PDB file of C-alpha atoms in Angstrom:
ATOM      1  CA  MET D 213     -64.700  28.902  -6.757  1.00  0.00           C
ATOM      2  CA  LEU D 214     -64.177  27.021 -10.041  1.00  0.00           C
ATOM      3  CA  THR D 215     -60.480  27.289  -9.302  1.00  0.00           C
ATOM      4  CA  LYS D 216     -60.896  25.524  -6.107  1.00  0.00           C
ATOM      5  CA  ILE D 217     -63.023  22.441  -7.794  1.00  0.00           C
ATOM      6  CA  TYR D 218     -60.638  22.417 -10.823  1.00  0.00           C
ATOM      7  CA  LYS D 219     -57.526  21.885  -8.662  1.00  0.00           C
ATOM      8  CA  LYS D 220     -59.420  18.893  -6.404  1.00  0.00           C
ATOM      9  CA  GLY D 221     -60.462  17.278  -9.477  1.00  0.00           C
ATOM     10  CA  VAL D 222     -56.782  17.273 -10.792  1.00  0.00           C
ATOM     11  CA  LEU D 223     -55.354  16.028  -7.341  1.00  0.00           C
ATOM     12  CA  LYS D 224     -57.956  13.314  -7.813  1.00  0.00           C
ATOM     13  CA  VAL D 225     -57.065  12.211 -11.250  1.00  0.00           C
ATOM     14  CA  LYS D 226     -53.388  12.247 -10.246  1.00  0.00           C
ATOM     15  CA  LYS D 227     -54.325  10.088  -7.085  1.00  0.00           C
ATOM     16  CA  ILE D 228     -56.246   7.563  -9.533  1.00  0.00           C
ATOM     17  CA  ILE D 229     -53.462   7.565 -12.216  1.00  0.00           C
ATOM     18  CA  SER D 230     -50.979   6.898  -9.215  1.00  0.00           C
ATOM     19  CA  LEU D 231     -52.968   3.819  -7.815  1.00  0.00           C
ATOM     20  CA  ILE D 232     -53.372   2.342 -11.350  1.00  0.00           C
ATOM     21  CA  LEU D 233     -49.646   2.424 -11.849  1.00  0.00           C
ATOM     22  CA  VAL D 234     -48.894   1.059  -8.459  1.00  0.00           C
ATOM     23  CA  ALA D 235     -51.373  -1.610  -9.210  1.00  0.00           C
ATOM     24  CA  THR D 236     -50.219  -2.244 -12.711  1.00  0.00           C
ATOM     25  CA  PHE D 237     -46.277  -2.612 -11.539  1.00  0.00           C
ATOM     26  CA  SER D 238     -47.245  -5.046  -8.616  1.00  0.00           C
ATOM     27  CA  ILE D 239     -48.590  -7.531 -10.955  1.00  0.00           C
ATOM     28  CA  LEU D 240     -46.150  -7.606 -13.786  1.00  0.00           C
ATOM     29  CA  PRO D 241     -43.623 -10.378 -13.539  1.00  0.00           C
ATOM     30  CA  ILE D 242     -39.862  -8.590 -12.313  1.00  0.00           C
ATOM     31  CA  ASN D 243     -36.892  -9.795 -14.684  1.00  0.00           C
ATOM     32  CA  THR D 244     -33.866  -9.894 -12.591  1.00  0.00           C
ATOM     33  CA  ALA D 245     -31.457 -10.587 -15.408  1.00  0.00           C
ATOM     34  CA  SER D 246     -29.417  -8.164 -16.694  1.00  0.00           C
ATOM     35  CA  ALA D 247     -27.643  -7.346 -19.851  1.00  0.00           C
ATOM     36  CA  ASP D 248     -24.294  -8.515 -18.358  1.00  0.00           C
ATOM     37  CA  ASP D 249     -25.447 -11.678 -17.225  1.00  0.00           C
ATOM     38  CA  SER D 250     -23.502 -13.244 -20.170  1.00  0.00           C
ATOM     39  CA  TYR D 251     -20.022 -12.453 -18.558  1.00  0.00           C
ATOM     40  CA  THR D 252     -17.807 -15.373 -17.236  1.00  0.00           C
ATOM     41  CA  ILE D 253     -15.786 -14.910 -13.883  1.00  0.00           C
ATOM     42  CA  MET D 254     -12.377 -15.925 -14.782  1.00  0.00           C
ATOM     43  CA  ARG D 255     -10.891 -15.573 -11.084  1.00  0.00           C
ATOM     44  CA  GLU D 256     -12.706 -15.147  -7.787  1.00  0.00           C
ATOM     45  CA  PRO D 257     -11.827 -11.773  -6.119  1.00  0.00           C
ATOM     46  CA  VAL D 258      -8.407 -12.171  -4.173  1.00  0.00           C
ATOM     47  CA  TYR D 259      -6.876  -8.675  -4.418  1.00  0.00           C
ATOM     48  CA  ASN D 260      -7.555  -5.758  -2.611  1.00  0.00           C
ATOM     49  CA  MET D 261      -7.204  -3.445  -5.626  1.00  0.00           C
ATOM     50  CA  ALA D 262      -6.666  -4.025  -9.259  1.00  0.00           C
ATOM     51  CA  ASP D 263      -5.981  -1.657 -12.163  1.00  0.00           C
ATOM     52  CA  SER D 264      -6.558  -1.519 -16.332  1.00  0.00           C
ATOM     53  CA  PHE D 265      -4.552  -4.115 -18.209  1.00  0.00           C
ATOM     54  CA  PHE D 266      -1.712  -2.956 -20.509  1.00  0.00           C
ATOM     55  CA  SER D 267      -0.039  -5.685 -22.904  1.00  0.00           C
ATOM     56  CA  ASN D 268      -1.992  -8.645 -20.878  1.00  0.00           C
ATOM     57  CA  VAL D 269      -0.828  -7.621 -17.873  1.00  0.00           C
ATOM     58  CA  THR D 270      -1.788  -5.298 -14.624  1.00  0.00           C
ATOM     59  CA  LYS D 271      -0.938  -4.557 -11.207  1.00  0.00           C
ATOM     60  CA  VAL D 272      -2.683  -6.143  -8.320  1.00  0.00           C
ATOM     61  CA  SER D 273      -2.411  -5.254  -4.249  1.00  0.00           C
ATOM     62  CA  LYS D 274      -3.028  -7.430  -1.590  1.00  0.00           C
ATOM     63  CA  ASP D 275      -2.172  -6.467   2.199  1.00  0.00           C
ATOM     64  CA  SER D 276      -0.750  -3.462   1.084  1.00  0.00           C
ATOM     65  CA  LEU D 277       2.022  -4.786  -1.136  1.00  0.00           C
ATOM     66  CA  TRP D 278       1.758  -4.745  -5.327  1.00  0.00           C
ATOM     67  CA  GLY D 279       2.271  -7.573  -7.791  1.00  0.00           C
ATOM     68  CA  ILE D 280       1.742  -8.240 -11.499  1.00  0.00           C
ATOM     69  CA  CYS D 281      -1.139 -10.775 -12.777  1.00  0.00           C
ATOM     70  CA  ASP D 282      -1.981 -11.609 -16.044  1.00  0.00           C
ATOM     71  CA  THR D 283      -5.288 -11.497 -17.894  1.00  0.00           C
ATOM     72  CA  ASN D 284      -6.496 -14.935 -16.065  1.00  0.00           C
ATOM     73  CA  GLY D 285      -5.813 -13.603 -12.661  1.00  0.00           C
ATOM     74  CA  TYR D 286      -3.110 -15.476 -11.816  1.00  0.00           C
ATOM     75  CA  LEU D 287      -0.167 -13.859 -10.101  1.00  0.00           C
ATOM     76  CA  LEU D 288       2.983 -13.492 -12.073  1.00  0.00           C
ATOM     77  CA  THR D 289       5.336 -12.115  -9.517  1.00  0.00           C
ATOM     78  CA  GLY D 290       5.336 -12.179  -5.913  1.00  0.00           C
ATOM     79  CA  TYR D 291       3.768  -9.054  -3.913  1.00  0.00           C
ATOM     80  CA  ASN D 292       7.516  -7.766  -3.739  1.00  0.00           C
ATOM     81  CA  TRP D 293       6.793  -4.077  -4.146  1.00  0.00           C
ATOM     82  CA  GLU D 294       5.419  -1.410  -1.610  1.00  0.00           C
ATOM     83  CA  ALA D 295       3.752   0.680  -4.690  1.00  0.00           C
ATOM     84  CA  MET D 296       3.764   0.786  -8.327  1.00  0.00           C
ATOM     85  CA  GLY D 297       3.157   3.420 -10.934  1.00  0.00           C
ATOM     86  CA  GLU D 298       0.737   2.996 -13.901  1.00  0.00           C
ATOM     87  CA  ILE D 299       1.666   0.231 -16.326  1.00  0.00           C
ATOM     88  CA  THR D 300       1.736   1.879 -19.623  1.00  0.00           C
ATOM     89  CA  ASP D 301       4.841   0.723 -20.939  1.00  0.00           C
ATOM     90  CA  GLU D 302       7.541  -2.204 -20.761  1.00  0.00           C
ATOM     91  CA  LEU D 303       9.242  -0.041 -18.090  1.00  0.00           C
ATOM     92  CA  ILE D 304       7.100   0.224 -14.720  1.00  0.00           C
ATOM     93  CA  PRO D 305       7.755   2.505 -11.826  1.00  0.00           C
ATOM     94  CA  ALA D 306       7.989   0.371  -8.716  1.00  0.00           C
ATOM     95  CA  LYS D 307       9.041   0.846  -5.127  1.00  0.00           C
ATOM     96  CA  SER D 308      11.126  -1.464  -3.107  1.00  0.00           C
ATOM     97  CA  GLY D 309      13.231  -0.630   0.072  1.00  0.00           C
ATOM     98  CA  GLY D 310      11.596   2.936   0.034  1.00  0.00           C
ATOM     99  CA  LEU D 311      13.366   3.614  -3.335  1.00  0.00           C
ATOM    100  CA  TRP D 312      11.624   3.859  -6.784  1.00  0.00           C
ATOM    101  CA  GLY D 313      13.037   2.233 -10.123  1.00  0.00           C
ATOM    102  CA  TYR D 314      11.786   0.352 -13.029  1.00  0.00           C
ATOM    103  CA  ILE D 315      10.723  -3.279 -13.385  1.00  0.00           C
ATOM    104  CA  SER D 316       9.862  -5.156 -16.418  1.00  0.00           C
ATOM    105  CA  PRO D 317       6.104  -7.071 -16.738  1.00  0.00           C
ATOM    106  CA  GLU D 318       7.799 -10.186 -15.741  1.00  0.00           C
ATOM    107  CA  GLY D 319       8.782  -8.400 -12.606  1.00  0.00           C
ATOM    108  CA  ARG D 320      12.704  -8.117 -13.542  1.00  0.00           C
ATOM    109  CA  VAL D 321      14.596  -5.195 -12.194  1.00  0.00           C
ATOM    110  CA  LYS D 322      15.279  -2.969 -15.237  1.00  0.00           C
ATOM    111  CA  ILE D 323      16.483   0.292 -13.631  1.00  0.00           C
ATOM    112  CA  THR D 324      17.572  -0.145 -10.059  1.00  0.00           C
ATOM    113  CA  TYR D 325      15.980   1.414  -7.099  1.00  0.00           C
ATOM    114  CA  GLN D 326      17.665   4.757  -6.646  1.00  0.00           C
ATOM    115  CA  PHE D 327      15.286   7.495  -6.951  1.00  0.00           C
ATOM    116  CA  ALA D 328      12.707   9.111  -4.213  1.00  0.00           C
ATOM    117  CA  LYS D 329      10.101   8.880  -7.073  1.00  0.00           C
ATOM    118  CA  CYS D 330       9.693   8.031 -10.564  1.00  0.00           C
ATOM    119  CA  GLU D 331       7.297   8.421 -13.151  1.00  0.00           C
ATOM    120  CA  ASN D 332       6.236   6.849 -16.524  1.00  0.00           C
ATOM    121  CA  PHE D 333       8.000   7.262 -19.587  1.00  0.00           C
ATOM    122  CA  ALA D 334       6.936   9.878 -22.321  1.00  0.00           C
ATOM    123  CA  GLY D 335       8.853   8.374 -25.613  1.00  0.00           C
ATOM    124  CA  ASP D 336      12.413   8.008 -24.291  1.00  0.00           C
ATOM    125  CA  LEU D 337      12.341   9.986 -21.150  1.00  0.00           C
ATOM    126  CA  ALA D 338      11.080   9.964 -17.709  1.00  0.00           C
ATOM    127  CA  ARG D 339      10.983  12.461 -14.697  1.00  0.00           C
ATOM    128  CA  VAL D 340      12.377  11.107 -11.744  1.00  0.00           C
ATOM    129  CA  LEU D 341      12.908  12.885  -8.276  1.00  0.00           C
ATOM    130  CA  THR D 342      16.564  12.294  -7.024  1.00  0.00           C
ATOM    131  CA  GLN D 343      17.344  11.185  -3.255  1.00  0.00           C
ATOM    132  CA  ASP D 344      18.352  15.200  -2.495  1.00  0.00           C
ATOM    133  CA  ASN D 345      15.191  16.173  -3.911  1.00  0.00           C
ATOM    134  CA  THR D 346      16.277  17.505  -7.482  1.00  0.00           C
ATOM    135  CA  TYR D 347      14.053  16.934 -10.438  1.00  0.00           C
ATOM    136  CA  ALA D 348      16.000  15.072 -13.578  1.00  0.00           C
ATOM    137  CA  TYR D 349      15.264  13.353 -16.351  1.00  0.00           C
ATOM    138  CA  ILE D 350      16.280   9.687 -17.272  1.00  0.00           C
ATOM    139  CA  ASP D 351      16.632   7.585 -20.501  1.00  0.00           C
ATOM    140  CA  ARG D 352      15.508   4.142 -20.795  1.00  0.00           C
ATOM    141  CA  SER D 353      18.628   2.601 -19.445  1.00  0.00           C
ATOM    142  CA  GLY D 354      18.287   4.691 -16.098  1.00  0.00           C
ATOM    143  CA  GLU D 355      21.084   7.222 -17.125  1.00  0.00           C
ATOM    144  CA  ILE D 356      20.629  10.942 -16.060  1.00  0.00           C
ATOM    145  CA  LEU D 357      20.589  12.993 -19.070  1.00  0.00           C
ATOM    146  CA  PHE D 358      20.103  16.395 -17.253  1.00  0.00           C
ATOM    147  CA  LEU D 359      18.857  17.981 -14.136  1.00  0.00           C
ATOM    148  CA  SER D 360      15.957  20.034 -14.299  1.00  0.00           C
ATOM    149  CA  PRO D 361      17.156  23.783 -14.322  1.00  0.00           C
ATOM    150  CA  PHE D 362      13.951  24.271 -12.284  1.00  0.00           C
ATOM    151  CA  GLU D 363      12.742  24.110  -8.701  1.00  0.00           C
ATOM    152  CA  TYR D 364       9.774  22.114  -9.918  1.00  0.00           C
ATOM    153  CA  SER D 365       9.346  20.630 -13.486  1.00  0.00           C
ATOM    154  CA  PHE D 366       6.695  18.669 -15.314  1.00  0.00           C
ATOM    155  CA  LYS D 367       6.542  15.703 -17.972  1.00  0.00           C
ATOM    156  CA  PRO D 368       8.081  16.765 -21.257  1.00  0.00           C
ATOM    157  CA  SER D 369       5.491  17.724 -24.076  1.00  0.00           C
ATOM    158  CA  GLU D 370       6.809  18.047 -27.816  1.00  0.00           C
ATOM    159  CA  GLY D 371      10.244  18.437 -27.052  1.00  0.00           C
ATOM    160  CA  MET D 372       9.415  21.298 -24.011  1.00  0.00           C
ATOM    161  CA  ILE D 373       9.195  20.831 -20.093  1.00  0.00           C
ATOM    162  CA  CYS D 374       7.246  23.384 -18.043  1.00  0.00           C
ATOM    163  CA  GLY D 375       8.609  24.433 -14.806  1.00  0.00           C
ATOM    164  CA  ILE D 376       8.459  26.433 -11.753  1.00  0.00           C
ATOM    165  CA  LYS D 377      11.131  28.590 -10.528  1.00  0.00           C
ATOM    166  CA  GLU D 378      10.532  31.324  -7.683  1.00  0.00           C
ATOM    167  CA  GLY D 379       6.846  30.820  -8.234  1.00  0.00           C
ATOM    168  CA  LEU D 380       6.738  31.498 -11.772  1.00  0.00           C
ATOM    169  CA  TYR D 381       6.670  29.288 -15.081  1.00  0.00           C
ATOM    170  CA  GLY D 382       8.806  28.773 -17.949  1.00  0.00           C
ATOM    171  CA  TYR D 383      10.142  26.156 -20.272  1.00  0.00           C
ATOM    172  CA  SER D 384      12.960  24.206 -20.981  1.00  0.00           C
ATOM    173  CA  ASP D 385      14.218  22.070 -23.856  1.00  0.00           C
ATOM    174  CA  THR D 386      14.810  18.200 -23.044  1.00  0.00           C
ATOM    175  CA  GLU D 387      18.496  18.800 -22.631  1.00  0.00           C
ATOM    176  CA  GLY D 388      18.034  21.125 -19.761  1.00  0.00           C
ATOM    177  CA  ASN D 389      18.183  24.461 -21.479  1.00  0.00           C
ATOM    178  CA  ILE D 390      15.901  27.276 -20.318  1.00  0.00           C
ATOM    179  CA  LEU D 391      14.020  28.312 -23.400  1.00  0.00           C
ATOM    180  CA  ILE D 392      11.433  30.723 -22.194  1.00  0.00           C
ATOM    181  CA  GLN D 393      12.452  32.378 -19.107  1.00  0.00           C
ATOM    182  CA  PRO D 394      10.161  31.890 -16.114  1.00  0.00           C
ATOM    183  CA  GLN D 395       7.604  34.729 -16.326  1.00  0.00           C
ATOM    184  CA  PHE D 396       3.988  33.368 -15.981  1.00  0.00           C
ATOM    185  CA  ASP D 397       1.572  32.741 -13.226  1.00  0.00           C
ATOM    186  CA  MET D 398       0.860  29.350 -14.889  1.00  0.00           C
ATOM    187  CA  GLY D 399       1.818  27.435 -17.489  1.00  0.00           C
ATOM    188  CA  PHE D 400       0.818  24.231 -19.373  1.00  0.00           C
ATOM    189  CA  ASP D 401       1.898  21.700 -21.465  1.00  0.00           C
ATOM    190  CA  PHE D 402       2.548  22.600 -25.423  1.00  0.00           C
ATOM    191  CA  HIS D 403       0.029  21.200 -27.948  1.00  0.00           C
ATOM    192  CA  GLU D 404       0.290  21.450 -31.475  1.00  0.00           C
ATOM    193  CA  GLY D 405       3.449  23.941 -30.633  1.00  0.00           C
ATOM    194  CA  LEU D 406       1.741  26.373 -28.295  1.00  0.00           C
ATOM    195  CA  PRO D 407       1.344  26.218 -24.625  1.00  0.00           C
ATOM    196  CA  SER D 408      -1.182  27.829 -22.562  1.00  0.00           C
ATOM    197  CA  VAL D 409      -0.219  30.369 -20.151  1.00  0.00           C
ATOM    198  CA  LYS D 410      -1.537  32.989 -17.332  1.00  0.00           C
ATOM    199  CA  PHE D 411      -0.211  36.212 -16.404  1.00  0.00           C
ATOM    200  CA  GLY D 412      -0.979  39.449 -15.344  1.00  0.00           C
TER     201      GLY D 412
END
């Protein structure tokens, strides 16, 4: 009996507290200003997509095509590319006419459109996929330095490249020589001289 009375009392107190809170918040003035009210709109939204800035430029998209704009939001190039990689370097992966190459932040072609796919440079090497579906590595002039000895390979890490051959992971150097034969169920990049691998 005492337990029932106690529970009813607790419920009544909770209801009273709830009513007091509702009443209090309903008469308090609501401050709609936010901490970010100090920002200034530099350019009205005109792009379908945009990315982070690198060296005062970013990639922007409109009507499924890509261009490059500056920090004021003004287009530096036309919408000339079907796709564009991340801007993390002075050489930007870009696709035109169904093939990939590299352009400068001003939109000038630096490495001709000739690859089925290409990626950002890691140091002086970039991984590309040739038109015959072979992974290769190029230098900053666009010259193919070596073909990957693997069926699929990854970006260089600490002078080593992880790759897959016949379902197993191994490692080559940055000249295309296999140094660790494919033998692992999974392999990862080198960090501080060692990679993580899975086997067994």
